[in-house]
């Protein structure tokens, strides 16, 4: 088989393929064997009629047509692998010779992955949550702990946020009571936003003995008629927090002093914040990188990504024993609205893919063959496969290029996350050592366990 590749416009190439008559005859022979299984000829069992008799009865064109239909995808795939064509859509194939006899010739025009510009990638500024808790945030967590042990004291004043208000509450929809929203002596934390938002608005400033009536939007958006509330205020109580001293620390924690309690609180908060910040570095860097791509993205790539996401969802639902149709009904969606919902993240994912490839090329991060061999050896190790045999199988199906691209993209993302400017919500620079602390701590914990 011989093939050539020609670059066309609009991110397309044309593969011209010629399959010699001897090679194609193998496919024709296989085609007639399939045909023999489907026809009945006197004196022969199904599938045993010889090719020459089938050709005599049906003509050689039948076998060639069947062979073309079955073998064409394989010939095309071989040409794609031979020329390392990074296809992103099905080809448009035109047979140019060999339908009746002689070598088979065809052209395949196919869309390929484009190169995009990611100008500015080396000066990205990425916002992430500050990995270090502020003194005020630590104080708030300490106060939350104190609130757990607060005593409620009745006050003769108007209610304010964080007060506990004892109320009788009655809610109706139309003329019917609303189950769960009609009760007596309910202890409501003012400002909590529980039940419905309108409760806070109407209870701020009330005193014991007051009665308030108001309407609130029904939680079901399809219900146009609002809920009607009638509330009687019985008591207003304020939470009296215990003093923050060493006695409090001893009684309500494992620590002897407030200083130790505060230090532990800071450590736990920082551990969580560092984890969140590290996750945000990669995610937000990817988003910032995608925003640099202004080139037009092939619709075929976006559709491929949407389909991949839908297929992933389908597989996860099936693993959980759920029917896809039932799931869509439950969430009020159709296949069309689901695809539309996936479109924006799919387009961003494609932009990230293309931009990472661009960064890898510009920074010289595309791995050499030695690195590919190392990775294949690592892949082969757990199962005891021979690395050379695994590499040969990967090459046979054109996966070496995909592996090289994946490694290049990983290296590009690592380069970016190491080189972007990191700032917090206030635009202040982030100390990278604070982010690395999480990884060091995890390694130390692992070593201690061993």
mmCIF file of N, CA and C in Angstrom, residues 297-346:
data_model
loop_
_atom_site.group_PDB
_atom_site.id
_atom_site.type_symbol
_atom_site.label_atom_id
_atom_site.label_comp_id
_atom_site.label_asym_id
_atom_site.label_seq_id
_atom_site.Cartn_x
_atom_site.Cartn_y
_atom_site.Cartn_z
ATOM 1 N N UNK A 297 -12.356 27.737 16.956
ATOM 2 C CA UNK A 297 -12.202 26.331 17.314
ATOM 3 C C UNK A 297 -13.083 25.484 16.399
ATOM 4 N N UNK A 298 -12.548 24.402 15.828
ATOM 5 C CA UNK A 298 -13.374 23.549 14.961
ATOM 6 C C UNK A 298 -14.595 23.013 15.694
ATOM 7 N N UNK A 299 -15.739 23.133 15.053
ATOM 8 C CA UNK A 299 -16.975 22.646 15.652
ATOM 9 C C UNK A 299 -16.900 21.150 15.917
ATOM 10 N N UNK A 300 -16.190 20.427 15.060
ATOM 11 C CA UNK A 300 -16.086 18.975 15.239
ATOM 12 C C UNK A 300 -15.416 18.625 16.561
ATOM 13 N N UNK A 301 -14.419 19.415 16.968
ATOM 14 C CA UNK A 301 -13.731 19.132 18.228
ATOM 15 C C UNK A 301 -14.645 19.395 19.419
ATOM 16 N N UNK A 302 -15.433 20.449 19.326
ATOM 17 C CA UNK A 302 -16.373 20.750 20.409
ATOM 18 C C UNK A 302 -17.421 19.650 20.507
ATOM 19 N N UNK A 303 -17.943 19.218 19.363
ATOM 20 C CA UNK A 303 -18.942 18.143 19.357
ATOM 21 C C UNK A 303 -18.354 16.855 19.918
ATOM 22 N N UNK A 304 -17.105 16.559 19.559
ATOM 23 C CA UNK A 304 -16.453 15.354 20.091
ATOM 24 C C UNK A 304 -16.361 15.411 21.609
ATOM 25 N N UNK A 305 -16.009 16.581 22.134
ATOM 26 C CA UNK A 305 -15.872 16.727 23.584
ATOM 27 C C UNK A 305 -17.229 16.628 24.266
ATOM 28 N N UNK A 306 -18.254 17.223 23.678
ATOM 29 C CA UNK A 306 -19.606 17.109 24.238
ATOM 30 C C UNK A 306 -20.026 15.648 24.287
ATOM 31 N N UNK A 307 -19.816 14.937 23.190
ATOM 32 C CA UNK A 307 -20.200 13.525 23.137
ATOM 33 C C UNK A 307 -19.428 12.700 24.159
ATOM 34 N N UNK A 308 -18.150 13.026 24.347
ATOM 35 C CA UNK A 308 -17.343 12.297 25.328
ATOM 36 C C UNK A 308 -17.876 12.524 26.738
ATOM 37 N N UNK A 309 -18.299 13.749 27.027
ATOM 38 C CA UNK A 309 -18.831 14.047 28.354
ATOM 39 C C UNK A 309 -20.182 13.358 28.573
ATOM 40 N N UNK A 310 -20.992 13.330 27.537
ATOM 41 C CA UNK A 310 -22.278 12.639 27.654
ATOM 42 C C UNK A 310 -22.048 11.147 27.862
ATOM 43 N N UNK A 311 -21.111 10.581 27.111
ATOM 44 C CA UNK A 311 -20.825 9.154 27.250
ATOM 45 C C UNK A 311 -20.287 8.837 28.640
ATOM 46 N N UNK A 312 -19.475 9.724 29.170
ATOM 47 C CA UNK A 312 -18.957 9.528 30.527
ATOM 48 C C UNK A 312 -20.091 9.542 31.546
ATOM 49 N N UNK A 313 -21.030 10.474 31.382
ATOM 50 C CA UNK A 313 -22.188 10.537 32.273
ATOM 51 C C UNK A 313 -23.016 9.262 32.163
ATOM 52 N N UNK A 314 -23.239 8.807 30.938
ATOM 53 C CA UNK A 314 -24.023 7.582 30.725
ATOM 54 C C UNK A 314 -23.376 6.401 31.434
ATOM 55 N N UNK A 315 -22.065 6.266 31.306
ATOM 56 C CA UNK A 315 -21.359 5.148 31.939
ATOM 57 C C UNK A 315 -21.459 5.224 33.454
ATOM 58 N N UNK A 316 -21.323 6.432 34.006
ATOM 59 C CA UNK A 316 -21.420 6.575 35.466
ATOM 60 C C UNK A 316 -22.824 6.236 35.957
ATOM 61 N N UNK A 317 -23.830 6.652 35.212
ATOM 62 C CA UNK A 317 -25.207 6.328 35.589
ATOM 63 C C UNK A 317 -25.443 4.821 35.520
ATOM 64 N N UNK A 318 -24.932 4.191 34.480
ATOM 65 C CA UNK A 318 -25.105 2.745 34.339
ATOM 66 C C UNK A 318 -24.408 1.988 35.463
ATOM 67 N N UNK A 319 -23.243 2.479 35.881
ATOM 68 C CA UNK A 319 -22.530 1.843 36.990
ATOM 69 C C UNK A 319 -23.329 1.924 38.284
ATOM 70 N N UNK A 320 -24.153 2.964 38.390
ATOM 71 C CA UNK A 320 -24.996 3.131 39.574
ATOM 72 C C UNK A 320 -26.364 2.482 39.392
ATOM 73 N N UNK A 321 -26.531 1.782 38.271
ATOM 74 C CA UNK A 321 -27.799 1.105 38.018
ATOM 75 C C UNK A 321 -28.927 2.031 37.632
ATOM 76 N N UNK A 322 -28.590 3.206 37.099
ATOM 77 C CA UNK A 322 -29.614 4.184 36.741
ATOM 78 C C UNK A 322 -29.840 4.206 35.235
ATOM 79 N N UNK A 323 -31.090 4.398 34.851
ATOM 80 C CA UNK A 323 -31.458 4.536 33.450
ATOM 81 C C UNK A 323 -31.272 5.990 33.027
ATOM 82 N N UNK A 324 -30.653 6.186 31.870
ATOM 83 C CA UNK A 324 -30.363 7.542 31.407
ATOM 84 C C UNK A 324 -31.643 8.343 31.206
ATOM 85 N N UNK A 325 -32.644 7.720 30.596
ATOM 86 C CA UNK A 325 -33.904 8.420 30.376
ATOM 87 C C UNK A 325 -34.556 8.847 31.669
ATOM 88 N N UNK A 326 -34.518 7.957 32.672
ATOM 89 C CA UNK A 326 -35.101 8.284 33.973
ATOM 90 C C UNK A 326 -34.338 9.429 34.629
ATOM 91 N N UNK A 327 -33.019 9.435 34.463
ATOM 92 C CA UNK A 327 -32.207 10.518 35.033
ATOM 93 C C UNK A 327 -32.584 11.856 34.403
ATOM 94 N N UNK A 328 -32.695 11.877 33.080
ATOM 95 C CA UNK A 328 -33.045 13.125 32.401
ATOM 96 C C UNK A 328 -34.414 13.621 32.841
ATOM 97 N N UNK A 329 -35.361 12.702 33.014
ATOM 98 C CA UNK A 329 -36.693 13.094 33.490
ATOM 99 C C UNK A 329 -36.610 13.681 34.895
ATOM 100 N N UNK A 330 -35.776 13.058 35.744
ATOM 101 C CA UNK A 330 -35.673 13.494 37.139
ATOM 102 C C UNK A 330 -35.095 14.898 37.257
ATOM 103 N N UNK A 331 -34.149 15.238 36.368
ATOM 104 C CA UNK A 331 -33.519 16.560 36.441
ATOM 105 C C UNK A 331 -34.165 17.547 35.477
ATOM 106 N N UNK A 332 -35.255 17.106 34.828
ATOM 107 C CA UNK A 332 -35.985 18.008 33.944
ATOM 108 C C UNK A 332 -35.225 18.416 32.703
ATOM 109 N N UNK A 333 -34.470 17.477 32.120
ATOM 110 C CA UNK A 333 -33.694 17.790 30.925
ATOM 111 C C UNK A 333 -34.011 16.808 29.801
ATOM 112 N N UNK A 334 -33.566 17.182 28.614
ATOM 113 C CA UNK A 334 -33.619 16.293 27.455
ATOM 114 C C UNK A 334 -32.190 16.094 26.970
ATOM 115 N N UNK A 335 -32.013 15.192 26.028
ATOM 116 C CA UNK A 335 -30.678 14.975 25.467
ATOM 117 C C UNK A 335 -30.149 16.269 24.852
ATOM 118 N N UNK A 336 -31.044 17.049 24.261
ATOM 119 C CA UNK A 336 -30.635 18.297 23.616
ATOM 120 C C UNK A 336 -30.198 19.339 24.640
ATOM 121 N N UNK A 337 -30.981 19.497 25.725
ATOM 122 C CA UNK A 337 -30.605 20.497 26.730
ATOM 123 C C UNK A 337 -29.346 20.075 27.475
ATOM 124 N N UNK A 338 -29.153 18.763 27.652
ATOM 125 C CA UNK A 338 -27.931 18.281 28.300
ATOM 126 C C UNK A 338 -26.716 18.614 27.448
ATOM 127 N N UNK A 339 -26.833 18.382 26.146
ATOM 128 C CA UNK A 339 -25.729 18.705 25.242
ATOM 129 C C UNK A 339 -25.443 20.202 25.260
ATOM 130 N N UNK A 340 -26.495 21.013 25.309
ATOM 131 C CA UNK A 340 -26.312 22.465 25.356
ATOM 132 C C UNK A 340 -25.620 22.888 26.649
ATOM 133 N N UNK A 341 -25.947 22.211 27.743
ATOM 134 C CA UNK A 341 -25.324 22.516 29.033
ATOM 135 C C UNK A 341 -23.835 22.184 29.014
ATOM 136 N N UNK A 342 -23.473 21.134 28.285
ATOM 137 C CA UNK A 342 -22.077 20.710 28.211
ATOM 138 C C UNK A 342 -21.260 21.548 27.230
ATOM 139 N N UNK A 343 -21.922 22.355 26.418
ATOM 140 C CA UNK A 343 -21.206 23.014 25.325
ATOM 141 C C UNK A 343 -20.114 23.967 25.825
ATOM 142 N N UNK A 344 -20.443 24.836 26.772
ATOM 143 C CA UNK A 344 -19.454 25.820 27.225
ATOM 144 C C UNK A 344 -18.226 25.157 27.854
ATOM 145 N N UNK A 345 -18.404 24.227 28.825
ATOM 146 C CA UNK A 345 -17.206 23.569 29.367
ATOM 147 C C UNK A 345 -16.467 22.747 28.324
ATOM 148 N N UNK A 346 -17.185 22.194 27.343
ATOM 149 C CA UNK A 346 -16.519 21.424 26.290
ATOM 150 C C UNK A 346 -15.641 22.334 25.439
#
